[in-house]
Backbone as ProteinMPNN parsed JSONL, in Angstrom:
{"seq_chain_A": "MPTLRTNRLTLRPWTEADAPALYRWARDPEVGPRAGWEPHESVEESARIIREVLAVPESYAIVIRDRTPADEPAGAIGLKFGAASDLARDASEAELGYWLARPFWGCGYMPEAGRALLAHAFNNLHLKVVWAGHYDANLQSRRVMEKLGLTEKRTRNADGRIEHVLCVTRAQWGNTQAAAEKNALP", "coords_chain_A": {"N_chain_A": [[115.41, 28.181, 316.886], [113.592, 25.199, 317.155], [111.297, 24.029, 319.725], [111.034, 20.77, 320.796], [108.658, 18.221, 321.394], [107.652, 15.326, 323.182], [105.733, 12.509, 324.368], [106.495, 12.502, 327.085], [108.578, 14.282, 327.37], [110.278, 17.447, 326.992], [112.228, 19.006, 324.641], [114.382, 21.539, 324.55], [115.998, 24.734, 323.8], [119.147, 25.503, 325.429], [119.76, 27.664, 328.244], [121.602, 30.169, 330.082], [120.53, 30.241, 332.605], [120.115, 27.629, 333.218], [122.372, 26.641, 334.39], [122.772, 25.904, 337.25], [121.214, 23.509, 337.444], [122.389, 21.961, 335.431], [124.979, 21.684, 336.502], [124.382, 20.204, 338.866], [123.695, 17.659, 337.819], [125.783, 17.107, 335.978], [128.093, 16.938, 337.445], [128.323, 14.42, 338.406], [130.34, 11.617, 338.603], [129.806, 9.333, 337.156], [128.535, 10.023, 334.837], [129.62, 12.023, 332.841], [132.27, 10.932, 332.013], [131.504, 8.605, 330.612], [130.525, 9.654, 328.305], [132.649, 10.999, 327.308], [133.617, 13.335, 328.514], [134.837, 15.342, 331.247], [133.668, 15.341, 334.692], [131.723, 18.127, 335.809], [132.974, 20.888, 337.727], [131.989, 23.137, 339.009], [129.286, 25.527, 339.33], [129.841, 27.73, 337.808], [131.559, 26.678, 335.869], [129.722, 25.031, 334.559], [128.002, 26.996, 333.538], [129.751, 28.212, 331.723], [130.138, 26.051, 329.961], [127.572, 25.829, 328.945], [127.422, 28.302, 327.533], [129.583, 28.028, 325.684], [129.461, 25.472, 324.526], [126.898, 24.163, 324.594], [124.915, 26.04, 323.89], [124.194, 26.195, 321.089], [123.042, 25.862, 317.65], [120.637, 23.281, 317.265], [121.126, 21.916, 319.641], [119.902, 20.591, 322.536], [118.296, 20.933, 325.702], [117.159, 18.392, 327.82], [114.098, 18.031, 329.204], [112.293, 16.43, 331.621], [109.088, 16.188, 331.912], [107.24, 15.348, 334.008], [108.928, 14.605, 336.044], [111.021, 16.302, 336.726], [111.743, 19.436, 338.312], [109.906, 22.35, 337.366], [110.605, 22.976, 334.315], [113.284, 22.24, 334.369], [116.391, 21.081, 333.165], [117.455, 17.659, 332.648], [119.301, 16.405, 331.236], [121.023, 16.177, 328.047], [120.778, 16.511, 324.499], [121.765, 16.422, 321.13], [122.65, 17.584, 317.803], [125.616, 17.583, 315.988], [127.49, 19.493, 313.68], [129.599, 19.942, 310.773], [132.798, 21.272, 311.553], [132.498, 20.819, 314.26], [131.962, 18.186, 314.538], [133.502, 15.007, 314.371], [132.671, 12.939, 312.888], [130.574, 13.389, 310.991], [130.519, 13.857, 307.51], [129.869, 15.772, 305.597], [127.676, 18.588, 304.781], [125.221, 17.354, 304.689], [125.07, 15.568, 306.67], [125.137, 14.67, 310.18], [126.271, 14.482, 313.6], [125.099, 12.648, 316.298], [124.743, 13.294, 319.715], [124.493, 12.666, 323.251], [123.416, 12.694, 326.699], [122.271, 11.672, 329.941], [121.0, 12.368, 333.18], [121.883, 10.321, 335.937], [119.764, 9.386, 337.793], [117.665, 8.993, 336.064], [118.191, 7.016, 334.28], [117.455, 4.09, 332.383], [114.728, 4.371, 332.052], [113.663, 4.753, 329.595], [113.777, 7.296, 328.533], [115.891, 8.402, 326.967], [115.888, 6.986, 324.416], [113.382, 7.924, 323.61], [113.787, 10.718, 323.436], [115.771, 10.671, 321.481], [114.391, 9.594, 319.246], [112.636, 11.709, 318.699], [114.468, 13.735, 318.025], [115.797, 12.6, 315.819], [113.658, 12.358, 314.02], [113.161, 15.069, 313.576], [115.664, 15.737, 312.468], [115.712, 14.28, 310.04], [113.198, 14.842, 308.821], [112.773, 17.649, 308.978], [115.268, 19.012, 308.854], [116.324, 17.705, 306.752], [118.466, 15.912, 306.59], [120.788, 13.426, 305.409], [122.25, 11.401, 306.638], [122.798, 10.303, 309.963], [125.215, 10.115, 312.396], [126.744, 8.397, 315.173], [128.634, 7.722, 318.148], [129.989, 5.405, 320.532], [131.762, 4.558, 323.488], [133.587, 1.533, 324.116], [132.914, 0.309, 326.613], [130.446, 1.408, 327.23], [127.69, 0.176, 327.148], [125.009, 0.771, 327.553], [124.58, 3.117, 326.115], [125.028, 2.147, 323.554], [122.811, 0.461, 323.327], [120.73, 2.329, 323.285], [121.308, 3.562, 320.822], [120.9, 1.395, 319.09], [118.15, 0.988, 319.482], [117.287, 3.233, 318.194], [117.725, 2.629, 315.62], [120.288, 2.77, 314.55], [123.203, 1.375, 313.078], [126.237, -0.488, 313.381], [129.219, 0.679, 311.884], [131.99, 0.887, 311.978], [134.97, 0.55, 314.058], [137.12, 2.525, 316.126], [140.161, 3.968, 317.42], [139.902, 6.138, 319.994], [141.229, 8.578, 321.74], [142.73, 6.68, 323.181], [140.837, 4.822, 323.848], [138.498, 2.332, 322.758], [136.197, 3.144, 320.309], [132.964, 2.69, 319.095], [131.454, 3.217, 316.025], [128.441, 4.21, 314.727], [125.624, 4.468, 312.442], [122.671, 5.897, 310.887], [120.668, 6.066, 308.036], [118.535, 8.334, 306.185], [116.672, 6.832, 304.689], [116.797, 4.315, 305.994], [115.881, 5.112, 308.517], [113.244, 5.895, 307.887], [112.174, 3.392, 307.146], [112.424, 2.032, 309.589], [110.678, 3.521, 311.185], [108.244, 3.13, 309.86], [107.924, 0.377, 310.26], [107.733, 0.334, 313.06], [105.366, 1.765, 313.448], [103.574, 0.043, 312.177], [103.763, -2.223, 313.815], [102.66, -1.163, 316.095], [99.985, -0.982, 315.663], [96.656, -2.089, 316.537]], "CA_chain_A": [[115.46, 26.736, 317.046], [112.299, 24.753, 317.676], [111.164, 23.196, 320.917], [110.472, 19.478, 320.398], [107.912, 17.601, 322.488], [107.216, 13.932, 323.089], [104.737, 12.252, 325.41], [106.997, 12.782, 328.437], [109.758, 15.149, 327.358], [110.425, 18.671, 326.21], [113.6, 19.277, 324.215], [114.381, 22.984, 324.329], [117.342, 25.313, 323.825], [119.787, 25.779, 326.706], [119.99, 29.049, 328.654], [122.537, 30.232, 331.212], [119.776, 29.974, 333.832], [120.159, 26.181, 333.44], [123.675, 26.247, 334.948], [122.723, 25.123, 338.501], [120.714, 22.148, 337.175], [123.425, 21.257, 334.683], [126.04, 21.32, 337.444], [123.909, 19.137, 339.757], [123.75, 16.362, 337.138], [127.039, 16.895, 335.246], [129.222, 16.692, 338.363], [128.303, 12.987, 338.703], [131.456, 10.971, 337.914], [129.32, 8.235, 336.315], [127.859, 10.552, 333.649], [130.495, 12.609, 331.828], [133.287, 10.065, 331.414], [130.896, 7.671, 329.657], [130.301, 10.388, 327.062], [133.905, 11.569, 326.849], [133.964, 14.617, 329.134], [135.089, 15.288, 332.691], [132.596, 15.903, 335.526], [131.812, 19.572, 336.057], [133.497, 21.189, 339.063], [131.327, 24.294, 339.614], [128.187, 26.123, 338.57], [130.475, 28.627, 336.841], [132.005, 25.85, 334.746], [128.525, 24.622, 333.824], [127.545, 28.171, 332.78], [130.669, 28.354, 330.595], [129.834, 24.957, 329.027], [126.342, 26.226, 328.239], [127.755, 29.37, 326.578], [130.558, 27.65, 324.665], [129.233, 24.154, 323.912], [125.503, 23.743, 324.482], [124.036, 27.07, 323.321], [124.424, 26.206, 319.64], [121.893, 25.284, 316.947], [120.311, 21.848, 317.349], [121.535, 21.365, 320.927], [118.694, 20.689, 323.347], [118.17, 20.482, 327.087], [116.08, 17.418, 327.974], [113.277, 18.27, 330.389], [111.337, 15.346, 331.88], [108.017, 17.051, 332.414], [106.616, 14.919, 335.263], [109.92, 14.14, 337.008], [111.98, 17.337, 337.103], [111.063, 20.685, 338.653], [109.65, 23.468, 336.458], [111.417, 23.222, 333.122], [114.691, 22.002, 334.676], [116.963, 20.006, 332.351], [118.033, 16.479, 333.29], [120.214, 15.812, 330.271], [121.237, 16.922, 326.813], [120.83, 15.772, 323.242], [121.971, 17.378, 320.061], [123.299, 17.232, 316.553], [126.812, 18.382, 315.707], [127.72, 19.637, 312.248], [130.854, 20.539, 310.33], [134.014, 21.108, 312.353], [132.144, 20.371, 315.61], [131.834, 16.728, 314.494], [134.558, 14.283, 313.67], [132.034, 11.827, 312.184], [129.817, 13.88, 309.832], [131.456, 14.092, 306.409], [129.501, 16.97, 304.838], [126.527, 19.317, 305.327], [124.017, 16.515, 304.694], [125.235, 14.62, 307.765], [125.362, 15.226, 311.513], [126.63, 13.529, 314.649], [124.206, 12.658, 317.452], [125.362, 13.136, 321.031], [123.492, 12.768, 324.315], [123.66, 12.167, 328.041], [121.114, 11.81, 330.827], [121.328, 12.239, 334.597], [121.794, 8.925, 336.387], [118.481, 8.953, 338.361], [116.665, 8.775, 335.023], [118.622, 5.929, 333.41], [116.634, 2.885, 332.347], [113.294, 4.705, 332.006], [113.264, 4.929, 328.196], [113.77, 8.702, 328.14], [116.839, 8.733, 325.912], [115.366, 6.601, 323.105], [112.265, 8.82, 323.284], [114.39, 11.974, 322.981], [116.468, 10.385, 320.229], [113.41, 9.463, 318.163], [112.153, 13.058, 318.366], [115.521, 14.486, 317.352], [116.026, 12.014, 314.495], [112.534, 12.763, 313.165], [113.459, 16.456, 313.22], [116.842, 15.738, 311.597], [115.403, 13.77, 308.703], [112.008, 15.454, 308.233], [112.836, 19.114, 308.914], [116.593, 19.455, 308.424], [116.567, 16.969, 305.507], [119.761, 15.25, 306.602], [120.839, 12.119, 304.759], [122.85, 10.423, 307.544], [123.136, 10.718, 311.317], [126.235, 9.266, 312.979], [126.924, 8.449, 316.63], [129.681, 6.831, 318.616], [129.995, 5.091, 321.962], [132.952, 3.845, 323.931], [133.421, 0.097, 324.241], [132.276, -0.097, 327.87], [129.157, 2.061, 327.429], [126.689, -0.652, 326.463], [123.701, 1.434, 327.629], [124.502, 4.036, 324.986], [124.866, 1.326, 322.357], [121.428, -0.011, 323.283], [119.931, 3.47, 322.816], [121.545, 3.707, 319.386], [120.223, 0.292, 318.4], [116.712, 1.272, 319.513], [117.04, 4.304, 317.237], [117.94, 2.115, 314.269], [121.662, 2.923, 314.094], [123.948, 0.128, 312.947], [127.679, -0.259, 313.466], [129.962, 0.78, 310.628], [133.423, 0.672, 312.212], [135.5, 0.92, 315.363], [138.324, 3.333, 316.007], [140.813, 4.331, 318.663], [139.582, 7.529, 320.326], [141.866, 8.945, 323.008], [143.172, 5.483, 323.88], [139.705, 3.925, 324.09], [137.822, 1.852, 321.561], [134.894, 3.763, 320.061], [132.151, 2.076, 318.052], [130.807, 4.253, 315.229], [127.201, 3.712, 314.142], [124.884, 5.496, 311.714], [121.378, 5.578, 310.3], [120.355, 6.936, 306.902], [117.131, 8.758, 306.122], [115.871, 5.696, 304.205], [116.712, 3.33, 307.08], [115.013, 5.697, 309.547], [111.863, 5.785, 307.405], [111.769, 1.989, 307.235], [112.296, 1.716, 311.009], [109.466, 4.167, 311.684], [107.095, 2.442, 309.271], [107.793, -0.912, 310.962], [107.271, 0.615, 314.425], [103.939, 2.124, 313.378], [102.828, -1.17, 311.827], [103.732, -3.065, 315.005], [101.857, -0.507, 317.127], [98.558, -1.085, 315.352], [95.992, -3.172, 317.283]], "C_chain_A": [[114.15, 26.275, 317.659], [112.422, 24.097, 319.045], [110.473, 21.925, 320.448], [109.794, 18.86, 321.605], [107.588, 16.153, 322.155], [106.153, 13.737, 324.16], [105.201, 12.693, 326.787], [108.066, 13.868, 328.503], [109.52, 16.447, 326.6], [111.905, 18.814, 325.909], [113.624, 20.741, 323.807], [115.803, 23.516, 324.339], [117.837, 25.541, 325.258], [119.841, 27.278, 326.964], [120.966, 29.039, 329.825], [121.84, 29.988, 332.545], [119.756, 28.481, 334.169], [121.432, 25.724, 334.145], [123.584, 25.483, 336.271], [122.23, 23.685, 338.288], [121.752, 21.337, 336.413], [124.536, 20.808, 335.625], [125.614, 20.163, 338.352], [124.055, 17.769, 339.098], [125.117, 16.081, 336.521], [128.246, 16.732, 336.155], [129.33, 15.212, 338.729], [129.426, 12.288, 337.93], [131.052, 9.769, 337.058], [128.742, 8.72, 334.988], [128.851, 10.986, 332.576], [131.508, 11.672, 331.205], [132.728, 9.038, 330.425], [130.711, 8.319, 328.285], [131.558, 11.102, 326.566], [134.257, 12.927, 327.416], [134.079, 14.45, 330.642], [133.9, 15.844, 333.471], [132.819, 17.4, 335.757], [132.222, 19.815, 337.507], [132.829, 22.371, 339.734], [130.164, 24.749, 338.736], [128.761, 27.047, 337.498], [130.982, 27.843, 335.622], [130.813, 25.413, 333.904], [127.978, 25.781, 332.994], [128.44, 28.385, 331.553], [130.404, 27.288, 329.536], [128.55, 25.273, 328.259], [126.68, 27.255, 327.167], [128.581, 28.86, 325.4], [130.233, 26.363, 323.912], [127.753, 23.895, 323.625], [124.577, 24.767, 323.834], [124.346, 27.265, 321.835], [123.196, 25.623, 318.952], [121.825, 23.766, 317.09], [120.895, 21.16, 318.571], [120.407, 21.636, 321.918], [118.908, 20.222, 324.779], [116.999, 19.511, 327.125], [115.372, 17.697, 329.293], [112.283, 17.118, 330.496], [110.17, 15.993, 332.613], [107.444, 16.624, 333.758], [107.624, 14.565, 336.353], [110.921, 15.194, 337.445], [111.225, 18.623, 337.408], [110.994, 21.639, 337.47], [110.689, 23.709, 335.374], [112.911, 23.011, 333.353], [115.248, 20.865, 333.832], [117.555, 18.882, 333.188], [118.989, 15.763, 332.351], [120.307, 16.682, 329.042], [121.203, 15.972, 325.629], [121.004, 16.796, 322.135], [122.616, 16.771, 318.845], [124.485, 18.166, 316.363], [127.075, 18.329, 314.208], [129.131, 20.152, 311.995], [132.019, 20.229, 311.234], [133.725, 20.64, 313.771], [132.039, 18.847, 315.691], [133.044, 16.118, 313.814], [133.999, 13.049, 312.962], [131.291, 12.275, 310.925], [130.791, 14.306, 308.737], [131.132, 15.336, 305.583], [128.223, 17.556, 305.43], [125.24, 18.495, 305.355], [124.032, 15.501, 305.834], [125.435, 15.354, 309.082], [125.743, 14.091, 312.454], [125.697, 13.723, 315.836], [125.014, 12.462, 318.727], [124.304, 13.317, 322.101], [124.053, 12.287, 325.634], [122.417, 12.442, 328.877], [121.578, 11.608, 332.264], [121.025, 10.822, 335.082], [120.451, 8.533, 337.003], [117.422, 8.589, 337.312], [117.07, 7.696, 334.023], [117.617, 4.78, 333.483], [115.135, 3.137, 332.285], [112.787, 4.92, 330.577], [113.259, 6.379, 327.724], [114.701, 8.99, 326.96], [116.392, 8.22, 324.545], [114.202, 7.506, 322.667], [112.787, 10.162, 322.762], [115.07, 11.782, 321.628], [115.522, 10.252, 319.058], [112.903, 10.839, 317.728], [113.215, 13.834, 317.588], [115.818, 13.919, 315.97], [114.89, 12.357, 313.543], [112.75, 14.199, 312.69], [114.618, 16.516, 312.223], [116.499, 15.323, 310.173], [114.225, 14.493, 308.041], [112.107, 16.96, 308.049], [114.183, 19.635, 308.42], [117.042, 18.758, 307.143], [117.972, 16.371, 305.437], [119.67, 13.899, 305.907], [121.341, 11.027, 305.697], [123.057, 11.068, 308.91], [124.063, 9.656, 311.897], [126.201, 9.375, 314.494], [128.038, 7.487, 316.997], [129.531, 6.576, 320.099], [131.276, 4.335, 322.278], [132.6, 2.399, 324.23], [132.635, -0.318, 325.486], [130.879, 0.482, 328.066], [128.057, 1.329, 326.648], [125.298, -0.04, 326.526], [123.528, 2.392, 326.448], [124.327, 3.263, 323.683], [123.416, 0.866, 322.224], [120.487, 1.113, 322.824], [120.074, 3.607, 321.307], [120.85, 2.615, 318.587], [118.709, 0.507, 318.372], [116.333, 2.36, 318.511], [117.308, 3.869, 315.795], [119.349, 2.293, 313.729], [122.339, 1.562, 314.052], [125.436, 0.451, 312.889], [128.323, -0.284, 312.092], [131.445, 0.495, 310.816], [133.744, 0.907, 313.686], [136.751, 1.743, 315.117], [138.894, 3.577, 317.392], [140.551, 5.811, 318.89], [140.151, 7.826, 321.708], [142.234, 7.72, 323.839], [142.059, 4.515, 324.237], [139.114, 3.496, 322.755], [136.462, 2.526, 321.464], [134.226, 3.04, 318.901], [131.391, 3.193, 317.356], [129.625, 3.625, 314.508], [126.556, 4.829, 313.338], [123.525, 4.957, 311.284], [121.154, 6.567, 309.161], [118.883, 7.335, 306.962], [116.232, 7.597, 305.678], [115.71, 4.638, 305.294], [115.779, 3.825, 308.177], [113.547, 5.576, 309.134], [111.341, 4.365, 307.499], [111.551, 1.574, 308.683], [110.998, 2.287, 311.566], [108.208, 3.503, 311.139], [106.852, 1.11, 309.971], [107.257, -0.702, 312.376], [105.79, 0.959, 314.425], [103.082, 0.913, 313.054], [102.688, -2.076, 313.039], [102.87, -2.476, 316.114], [100.36, -0.612, 316.865], [97.92, -2.253, 316.106], [95.69, -4.381, 316.417]], "O_chain_A": [[113.651, 26.904, 318.592], [113.5, 23.671, 319.46], [109.442, 21.989, 319.777], [110.299, 18.963, 322.723], [107.292, 15.805, 321.012], [105.721, 14.702, 324.79], [104.405, 13.201, 327.577], [108.417, 14.322, 329.592], [108.683, 16.529, 325.701], [112.739, 18.75, 326.812], [112.971, 21.139, 322.842], [116.716, 22.846, 324.822], [117.044, 25.745, 326.177], [119.954, 28.072, 326.03], [121.137, 28.014, 330.485], [122.48, 29.574, 333.511], [119.413, 28.109, 335.291], [121.565, 24.543, 334.468], [124.274, 24.473, 336.412], [122.767, 22.751, 338.884], [121.971, 20.163, 336.712], [124.984, 19.664, 335.55], [126.397, 19.242, 338.584], [124.493, 16.818, 339.745], [125.572, 14.937, 336.536], [129.332, 16.415, 335.67], [130.335, 14.796, 339.306], [129.452, 12.367, 336.702], [131.876, 9.243, 336.31], [128.483, 7.908, 334.101], [128.913, 10.374, 331.51], [131.607, 11.612, 329.979], [133.427, 8.645, 329.491], [130.734, 7.649, 327.253], [131.531, 11.742, 325.515], [135.113, 13.617, 326.863], [133.497, 13.539, 331.231], [133.196, 16.723, 332.975], [133.952, 17.866, 335.883], [131.866, 19.047, 338.401], [133.066, 22.607, 340.919], [130.076, 24.399, 337.559], [128.217, 27.131, 336.397], [130.847, 28.296, 334.485], [130.883, 25.422, 332.675], [127.535, 25.573, 331.865], [127.945, 28.702, 330.471], [130.439, 27.583, 328.341], [128.459, 25.011, 327.06], [126.272, 27.103, 326.015], [128.314, 29.215, 324.251], [130.68, 26.181, 322.779], [127.401, 23.456, 322.531], [123.545, 24.389, 323.278], [124.711, 28.355, 321.395], [122.388, 24.957, 319.599], [122.842, 23.074, 317.038], [121.135, 19.953, 318.547], [120.008, 22.784, 322.112], [119.611, 19.243, 325.031], [115.956, 19.776, 326.527], [115.973, 17.611, 330.364], [111.518, 16.864, 329.565], [110.267, 16.305, 333.8], [107.179, 17.49, 334.592], [107.225, 14.253, 337.475], [111.611, 15.001, 338.446], [110.173, 18.874, 336.82], [111.925, 21.716, 336.669], [111.559, 24.568, 335.523], [113.728, 23.549, 332.606], [114.65, 19.791, 333.78], [118.081, 19.105, 334.278], [119.433, 14.65, 332.633], [119.75, 17.779, 328.992], [121.549, 14.796, 325.739], [120.457, 17.897, 322.196], [123.063, 15.624, 318.845], [124.377, 19.378, 316.55], [126.914, 17.296, 313.558], [129.771, 20.721, 312.879], [132.221, 19.085, 311.639], [134.619, 20.11, 314.43], [132.029, 18.281, 316.784], [133.547, 16.636, 312.816], [134.762, 12.207, 312.489], [131.371, 11.606, 309.895], [131.759, 15.021, 308.994], [132.019, 15.897, 304.939], [127.738, 17.083, 306.457], [124.265, 18.904, 305.985], [123.125, 14.678, 305.955], [125.849, 16.513, 309.102], [125.563, 12.912, 312.149], [125.529, 14.841, 316.322], [125.863, 11.575, 318.807], [123.325, 14.036, 321.895], [125.047, 11.561, 325.676], [121.62, 13.326, 328.563], [122.445, 10.776, 332.533], [120.034, 10.211, 334.681], [120.008, 7.411, 336.758], [116.413, 7.959, 337.629], [116.376, 7.481, 333.029], [117.009, 4.537, 334.525], [114.348, 2.205, 332.451], [111.614, 5.234, 330.375], [112.783, 6.665, 326.625], [114.338, 9.74, 326.053], [116.506, 8.965, 323.571], [114.065, 7.811, 321.482], [112.287, 10.679, 321.763], [114.956, 12.628, 320.741], [115.818, 10.75, 317.972], [112.758, 11.104, 316.535], [112.902, 14.51, 316.608], [116.067, 14.682, 315.036], [115.138, 12.623, 312.367], [112.539, 14.501, 311.515], [114.56, 17.262, 311.245], [116.949, 15.949, 309.213], [114.248, 14.731, 306.834], [111.586, 17.499, 307.073], [114.232, 20.595, 307.651], [118.021, 19.168, 306.519], [118.59, 16.328, 304.373], [118.596, 13.304, 305.829], [120.929, 9.872, 305.588], [123.444, 12.233, 309.004], [123.749, 8.465, 311.896], [125.679, 10.35, 315.035], [128.345, 6.555, 316.253], [129.014, 7.414, 320.838], [131.799, 3.581, 321.457], [131.456, 2.081, 324.556], [131.783, -1.203, 325.414], [130.185, 0.076, 328.998], [127.569, 1.814, 325.627], [124.477, -0.298, 325.645], [122.452, 2.466, 325.856], [123.565, 3.678, 322.81], [122.858, 0.881, 321.127], [119.554, 0.867, 322.059], [119.081, 3.751, 320.595], [120.278, 2.88, 317.529], [118.06, 0.24, 317.36], [115.199, 2.406, 318.035], [117.135, 4.654, 314.862], [119.594, 1.997, 312.56], [122.078, 0.701, 314.893], [125.842, 1.512, 312.416], [128.026, -1.136, 311.255], [132.09, -0.068, 309.932], [132.913, 1.393, 314.453], [137.363, 1.673, 314.051], [138.209, 3.418, 318.402], [140.934, 6.644, 318.069], [139.614, 7.376, 322.72], [142.069, 7.722, 325.059], [142.314, 3.488, 324.867], [139.218, 4.207, 321.756], [135.671, 2.491, 322.406], [134.84, 2.806, 317.861], [130.757, 4.021, 318.01], [129.772, 2.645, 313.778], [126.889, 6.0, 313.519], [123.264, 3.755, 311.311], [121.418, 7.761, 309.304], [118.094, 6.743, 307.699], [115.151, 7.405, 306.234], [114.612, 4.121, 305.498], [114.978, 3.056, 308.71], [112.703, 5.196, 309.946], [110.193, 4.149, 307.888], [110.604, 0.848, 308.984], [110.298, 1.621, 312.328], [107.225, 3.332, 311.86], [105.706, 0.752, 310.245], [106.418, -1.474, 312.841], [105.042, 0.505, 315.29], [101.985, 0.766, 313.593], [101.618, -2.638, 313.273], [102.396, -3.208, 316.982], [99.555, -0.356, 317.76], [98.557, -3.288, 316.298], [95.135, -5.365, 316.904]]}, "name": "protein", "num_of_chains": 1, "seq": "MPTLRTNRLTLRPWTEADAPALYRWARDPEVGPRAGWEPHESVEESARIIREVLAVPESYAIVIRDRTPADEPAGAIGLKFGAASDLARDASEAELGYWLARPFWGCGYMPEAGRALLAHAFNNLHLKVVWAGHYDANLQSRRVMEKLGLTEKRTRNADGRIEHVLCVTRAQWGNTQAAAEKNALP"}
């Protein structure tokens, strides 16, 4: 699996050595429930989550190079395929998921990580569609998705909560990137 780099971030595979950092951030009760999982209760639980959930293809630890100690993750981003996703319909599609430690919210890190992963998804993995969902109350996540060019397709009841389902196609992503590059020119 590749390591992806942006101006400020490194997206790299998870290792069990990341368990203490994962626990420090994932025990925060403001983080997990927004993404649909319970706060972690121990370093051992975080190590198990790395082994069973995060150490899979296209799942990345987010390292903020100038803000976190020596290669320490401060969040996660990844693509889920097949049975691991309840949104992707076939092998040409994936589901985007992510979370970031609370001290780093509002700094633009997640859209930056998302752009890198979507570029990889469409340019290297040749996916046709990337899906994502957010719960009704998680407007910050919706804003990230909108910045990445995802548009809402439907809502659904997910575990008693309203979930908004958004997606972006390869063609839409290409148009979004072309517009961004055009707007960035002096």
